[in-house]
Amino acid sequence: MFFYDMESRGDLSLYEYLYRCIRHDIAHGGIEPGQKLPSKRALAKQLGVSLITIEAAYDQLTAEGYIRSRERCGYYACELAPAAHAAPPTGAAPHPQNTPFNAPLLADFTHSTLATTILPYSAWAKAVRRTLSDESAASLAEAASAAGSPELRSTIADHLRQYRGMDVSPDQVVIGAGSQTLYQLLVQLLGRTRRYAVEDPGYPLLTRMYEQQDAQVAHIRLDDSGINVAALEASGASVAHIMPSHQFPTGIVTTAARRRELLNWAREGDRYLIEDDYDSEFRMAGRPIPSLFGIDVAERVLYLNSFAKSLGAAFRMAYLVLPPQLAQRFREQLGFYASTVSPLDQLALARFIEQGHYDRHVNRLRTHARKTQDALVNALREAFRERVAFAGLNDGLHFIMQLESERGERELAVAAEAAGIRIAPLSSFAGAASPSATPTGTEPQASTASMVGAPLARFILRSDSVSAEKAPAVANALASAWA
């Protein structure tokens, strides 16, 4: 089977990124001449993309002579003349050396297609059909406006009021085709001349996105309470992009005291906080962490969330909630844009949420993630005994595994992939503020005496990446690779 991280495609379309990856692998020996490619349906299911995406990529590869179709047999790689060494396709991560390129992947903790897999497609299809039959041309035109569909914005406002305790008007909500699109709108709205602060370690895409928008970026280290406010003040930044409810990748939850410090920082001068609440729906124990937006009385917090974690990457929809004065500025300065999301999808999603399908789907996902997390943690504890501990359990869709090992994180990651397990070291998310240091706030919930002073390696695991049934096999494979 073929495995590509479709989230790493950058600005490329899904089919073009897949086409480039397969083309590169055929041209440089990763896929051998005569090797059979997966069926279109199998590859679509594996990558969590549509059948149309696979068909378009295969058609282009066939047209260019990289693959050929055999009737009733499938697609096979063509034999090419030897080529000079070339760089991987844009956005594609190189495969570690000494790793079997096409080895079966037992688990991928860097990506999940679970939300797409268990989505109630019959309910979604019904919502789409009702939208097509009931909505007028006028409502479709309204959904194409810059802020998006009034119906979906009203539905999101009601959802936030009920589940996040946020009292917002639909006029404050902006719909976009994924968080990346909204990041770009934010820079246009707030200004490129500002310095934008990001958490370190943090989500690497944020730095790249802000830099591509010609904005200055400051990496601010984390401590046990969240982003360090003293370092933020010293950085000269006027906008801070933070994940206070469940930081990625450390899992730190910003404390109440630190939240107050951040709000006080934002009140001084022309400053703003961007609250990225990317997986708040998946807290598995206790009540959801209150939003920073909900306790902001100075209107300096912008709230950002996405449907990508709950509905899957196939649904490129996210939303932004602006303070009233910024919502007015958006209408005046950026209101000329057309919405980046299909009007039909927006109106169908509004129906999907209003009819309760979305909440039931999220509840199923949360239950599944809790079940698989428990199974995986138990299996890893059985496999590694006192060498392993965990941090951030039950706080969201990812947590940290801490392993006692003399080997470095990157070496362990390569060994894991050779065994069919893709896993990300925590150190790979460090930026300029902490290029080599281990971040604070990632200590395990339960440590052992043997770990005191021992070399430790930390990895990010996703609770929704493997099934409970596969957890023992994954744990045993890791134990063998890291023996």
PDB file of N, CA, C and O in Angstrom, residues 104-109 412-423 461 473-479 481-482:
ATOM      1  N   PRO A 104       4.464  -2.143   4.521  1.00  0.00           N
ATOM      2  CA  PRO A 104       3.112  -1.891   5.027  1.00  0.00           C
ATOM      3  C   PRO A 104       3.174  -1.013   6.274  1.00  0.00           C
ATOM      4  O   PRO A 104       3.999  -1.226   7.163  1.00  0.00           O
ATOM      5  N   LEU A 105       2.308  -0.032   6.326  1.00  0.00           N
ATOM      6  CA  LEU A 105       2.278   0.885   7.468  1.00  0.00           C
ATOM      7  C   LEU A 105       1.281   0.357   8.480  1.00  0.00           C
ATOM      8  O   LEU A 105       0.077   0.269   8.208  1.00  0.00           O
ATOM      9  N   LEU A 106       1.784   0.002   9.637  1.00  0.00           N
ATOM     10  CA  LEU A 106       0.930  -0.549  10.690  1.00  0.00           C
ATOM     11  C   LEU A 106       0.146   0.544  11.400  1.00  0.00           C
ATOM     12  O   LEU A 106      -1.019   0.356  11.767  1.00  0.00           O
ATOM     13  N   ALA A 107       0.775   1.712  11.595  1.00  0.00           N
ATOM     14  CA  ALA A 107       0.110   2.826  12.271  1.00  0.00           C
ATOM     15  C   ALA A 107       0.773   4.124  11.853  1.00  0.00           C
ATOM     16  O   ALA A 107       1.982   4.181  11.632  1.00  0.00           O
ATOM     17  N   ASP A 108      -0.032   5.172  11.740  1.00  0.00           N
ATOM     18  CA  ASP A 108       0.471   6.509  11.422  1.00  0.00           C
ATOM     19  C   ASP A 108      -0.048   7.475  12.474  1.00  0.00           C
ATOM     20  O   ASP A 108      -1.205   7.888  12.436  1.00  0.00           O
ATOM     21  N   PHE A 109       0.827   7.819  13.442  1.00  0.00           N
ATOM     22  CA  PHE A 109       0.424   8.715  14.521  1.00  0.00           C
ATOM     23  C   PHE A 109       0.544  10.184  14.144  1.00  0.00           C
ATOM     24  O   PHE A 109       0.348  11.059  14.983  1.00  0.00           O
ATOM     25  N   LEU A 412      15.099   6.963  16.867  1.00  0.00           N
ATOM     26  CA  LEU A 412      13.983   6.103  17.237  1.00  0.00           C
ATOM     27  C   LEU A 412      12.836   6.215  16.232  1.00  0.00           C
ATOM     28  O   LEU A 412      12.186   5.224  15.904  1.00  0.00           O
ATOM     29  N   ALA A 413      12.591   7.441  15.735  1.00  0.00           N
ATOM     30  CA  ALA A 413      11.514   7.642  14.759  1.00  0.00           C
ATOM     31  C   ALA A 413      11.807   6.883  13.464  1.00  0.00           C
ATOM     32  O   ALA A 413      10.899   6.297  12.855  1.00  0.00           O
ATOM     33  N   VAL A 414      13.068   6.896  13.026  1.00  0.00           N
ATOM     34  CA  VAL A 414      13.449   6.165  11.815  1.00  0.00           C
ATOM     35  C   VAL A 414      13.277   4.666  12.028  1.00  0.00           C
ATOM     36  O   VAL A 414      12.755   3.944  11.156  1.00  0.00           O
ATOM     37  N   ALA A 415      13.679   4.182  13.191  1.00  0.00           N
ATOM     38  CA  ALA A 415      13.525   2.757  13.486  1.00  0.00           C
ATOM     39  C   ALA A 415      12.055   2.368  13.536  1.00  0.00           C
ATOM     40  O   ALA A 415      11.670   1.277  13.080  1.00  0.00           O
ATOM     41  N   ALA A 416      11.221   3.251  14.066  1.00  0.00           N
ATOM     42  CA  ALA A 416       9.783   2.972  14.131  1.00  0.00           C
ATOM     43  C   ALA A 416       9.180   2.875  12.735  1.00  0.00           C
ATOM     44  O   ALA A 416       8.390   1.967  12.446  1.00  0.00           O
ATOM     45  N   GLU A 417       9.585   3.798  11.847  1.00  0.00           N
ATOM     46  CA  GLU A 417       9.020   3.759  10.497  1.00  0.00           C
ATOM     47  C   GLU A 417       9.487   2.526   9.744  1.00  0.00           C
ATOM     48  O   GLU A 417       8.744   1.969   8.926  1.00  0.00           O
ATOM     49  N   ALA A 418      10.689   2.088  10.007  1.00  0.00           N
ATOM     50  CA  ALA A 418      11.159   0.849   9.385  1.00  0.00           C
ATOM     51  C   ALA A 418      10.308  -0.336   9.824  1.00  0.00           C
ATOM     52  O   ALA A 418      10.180  -1.328   9.098  1.00  0.00           O
ATOM     53  N   ALA A 419       9.709  -0.214  11.010  1.00  0.00           N
ATOM     54  CA  ALA A 419       8.830  -1.267  11.513  1.00  0.00           C
ATOM     55  C   ALA A 419       7.375  -1.021  11.128  1.00  0.00           C
ATOM     56  O   ALA A 419       6.482  -1.751  11.570  1.00  0.00           O
ATOM     57  N   GLY A 420       7.132   0.025  10.324  1.00  0.00           N
ATOM     58  CA  GLY A 420       5.778   0.291   9.847  1.00  0.00           C
ATOM     59  C   GLY A 420       4.976   1.220  10.727  1.00  0.00           C
ATOM     60  O   GLY A 420       3.748   1.235  10.660  1.00  0.00           O
ATOM     61  N   ILE A 421       5.660   2.031  11.546  1.00  0.00           N
ATOM     62  CA  ILE A 421       4.951   2.950  12.438  1.00  0.00           C
ATOM     63  C   ILE A 421       5.516   4.349  12.250  1.00  0.00           C
ATOM     64  O   ILE A 421       6.704   4.594  12.485  1.00  0.00           O
ATOM     65  N   ARG A 422       4.687   5.258  11.818  1.00  0.00           N
ATOM     66  CA  ARG A 422       5.099   6.638  11.615  1.00  0.00           C
ATOM     67  C   ARG A 422       4.763   7.433  12.877  1.00  0.00           C
ATOM     68  O   ARG A 422       3.621   7.443  13.327  1.00  0.00           O
ATOM     69  N   ILE A 423       5.775   8.107  13.436  1.00  0.00           N
ATOM     70  CA  ILE A 423       5.606   8.783  14.715  1.00  0.00           C
ATOM     71  C   ILE A 423       6.468  10.042  14.722  1.00  0.00           C
ATOM     72  O   ILE A 423       7.556  10.063  14.148  1.00  0.00           O
ATOM     73  N   LEU A 461       1.516  11.209  20.079  1.00  0.00           N
ATOM     74  CA  LEU A 461       0.631  10.140  19.629  1.00  0.00           C
ATOM     75  C   LEU A 461      -0.785  10.693  19.472  1.00  0.00           C
ATOM     76  O   LEU A 461      -1.228  11.514  20.283  1.00  0.00           O
ATOM     77  N   ALA A 473      -0.599  -4.950  18.762  1.00  0.00           N
ATOM     78  CA  ALA A 473       0.365  -5.211  17.682  1.00  0.00           C
ATOM     79  C   ALA A 473       1.264  -3.998  17.467  1.00  0.00           C
ATOM     80  O   ALA A 473       2.478  -4.145  17.235  1.00  0.00           O
ATOM     81  N   VAL A 474       0.689  -2.790  17.543  1.00  0.00           N
ATOM     82  CA  VAL A 474       1.476  -1.567  17.380  1.00  0.00           C
ATOM     83  C   VAL A 474       2.481  -1.441  18.517  1.00  0.00           C
ATOM     84  O   VAL A 474       3.668  -1.131  18.281  1.00  0.00           O
ATOM     85  N   ALA A 475       2.048  -1.678  19.738  1.00  0.00           N
ATOM     86  CA  ALA A 475       2.946  -1.555  20.888  1.00  0.00           C
ATOM     87  C   ALA A 475       4.086  -2.575  20.801  1.00  0.00           C
ATOM     88  O   ALA A 475       5.253  -2.252  21.080  1.00  0.00           O
ATOM     89  N   ASN A 476       3.763  -3.791  20.427  1.00  0.00           N
ATOM     90  CA  ASN A 476       4.788  -4.816  20.313  1.00  0.00           C
ATOM     91  C   ASN A 476       5.779  -4.506  19.189  1.00  0.00           C
ATOM     92  O   ASN A 476       6.988  -4.758  19.315  1.00  0.00           O
ATOM     93  N   ALA A 477       5.272  -3.943  18.088  1.00  0.00           N
ATOM     94  CA  ALA A 477       6.166  -3.582  16.989  1.00  0.00           C
ATOM     95  C   ALA A 477       7.121  -2.469  17.406  1.00  0.00           C
ATOM     96  O   ALA A 477       8.310  -2.485  17.059  1.00  0.00           O
ATOM     97  N   LEU A 478       6.620  -1.497  18.152  1.00  0.00           N
ATOM     98  CA  LEU A 478       7.481  -0.437  18.668  1.00  0.00           C
ATOM     99  C   LEU A 478       8.519  -0.987  19.620  1.00  0.00           C
ATOM    100  O   LEU A 478       9.693  -0.606  19.586  1.00  0.00           O
ATOM    101  N   ALA A 479       8.082  -1.877  20.508  1.00  0.00           N
ATOM    102  CA  ALA A 479       9.027  -2.462  21.476  1.00  0.00           C
ATOM    103  C   ALA A 479      10.137  -3.216  20.756  1.00  0.00           C
ATOM    104  O   ALA A 479      11.315  -3.153  21.170  1.00  0.00           O
ATOM    105  N   ALA A 481      11.198  -2.627  17.641  1.00  0.00           N
ATOM    106  CA  ALA A 481      12.028  -1.660  16.906  1.00  0.00           C
ATOM    107  C   ALA A 481      12.949  -0.899  17.835  1.00  0.00           C
ATOM    108  O   ALA A 481      14.047  -0.488  17.427  1.00  0.00           O
ATOM    109  N   TRP A 482      12.514  -0.697  19.062  1.00  0.00           N
ATOM    110  CA  TRP A 482      13.280   0.132  20.010  1.00  0.00           C
ATOM    111  C   TRP A 482      14.011  -0.703  21.056  1.00  0.00           C
ATOM    112  O   TRP A 482      14.492  -0.176  22.053  1.00  0.00           O
TER     113      TRP A 482
END
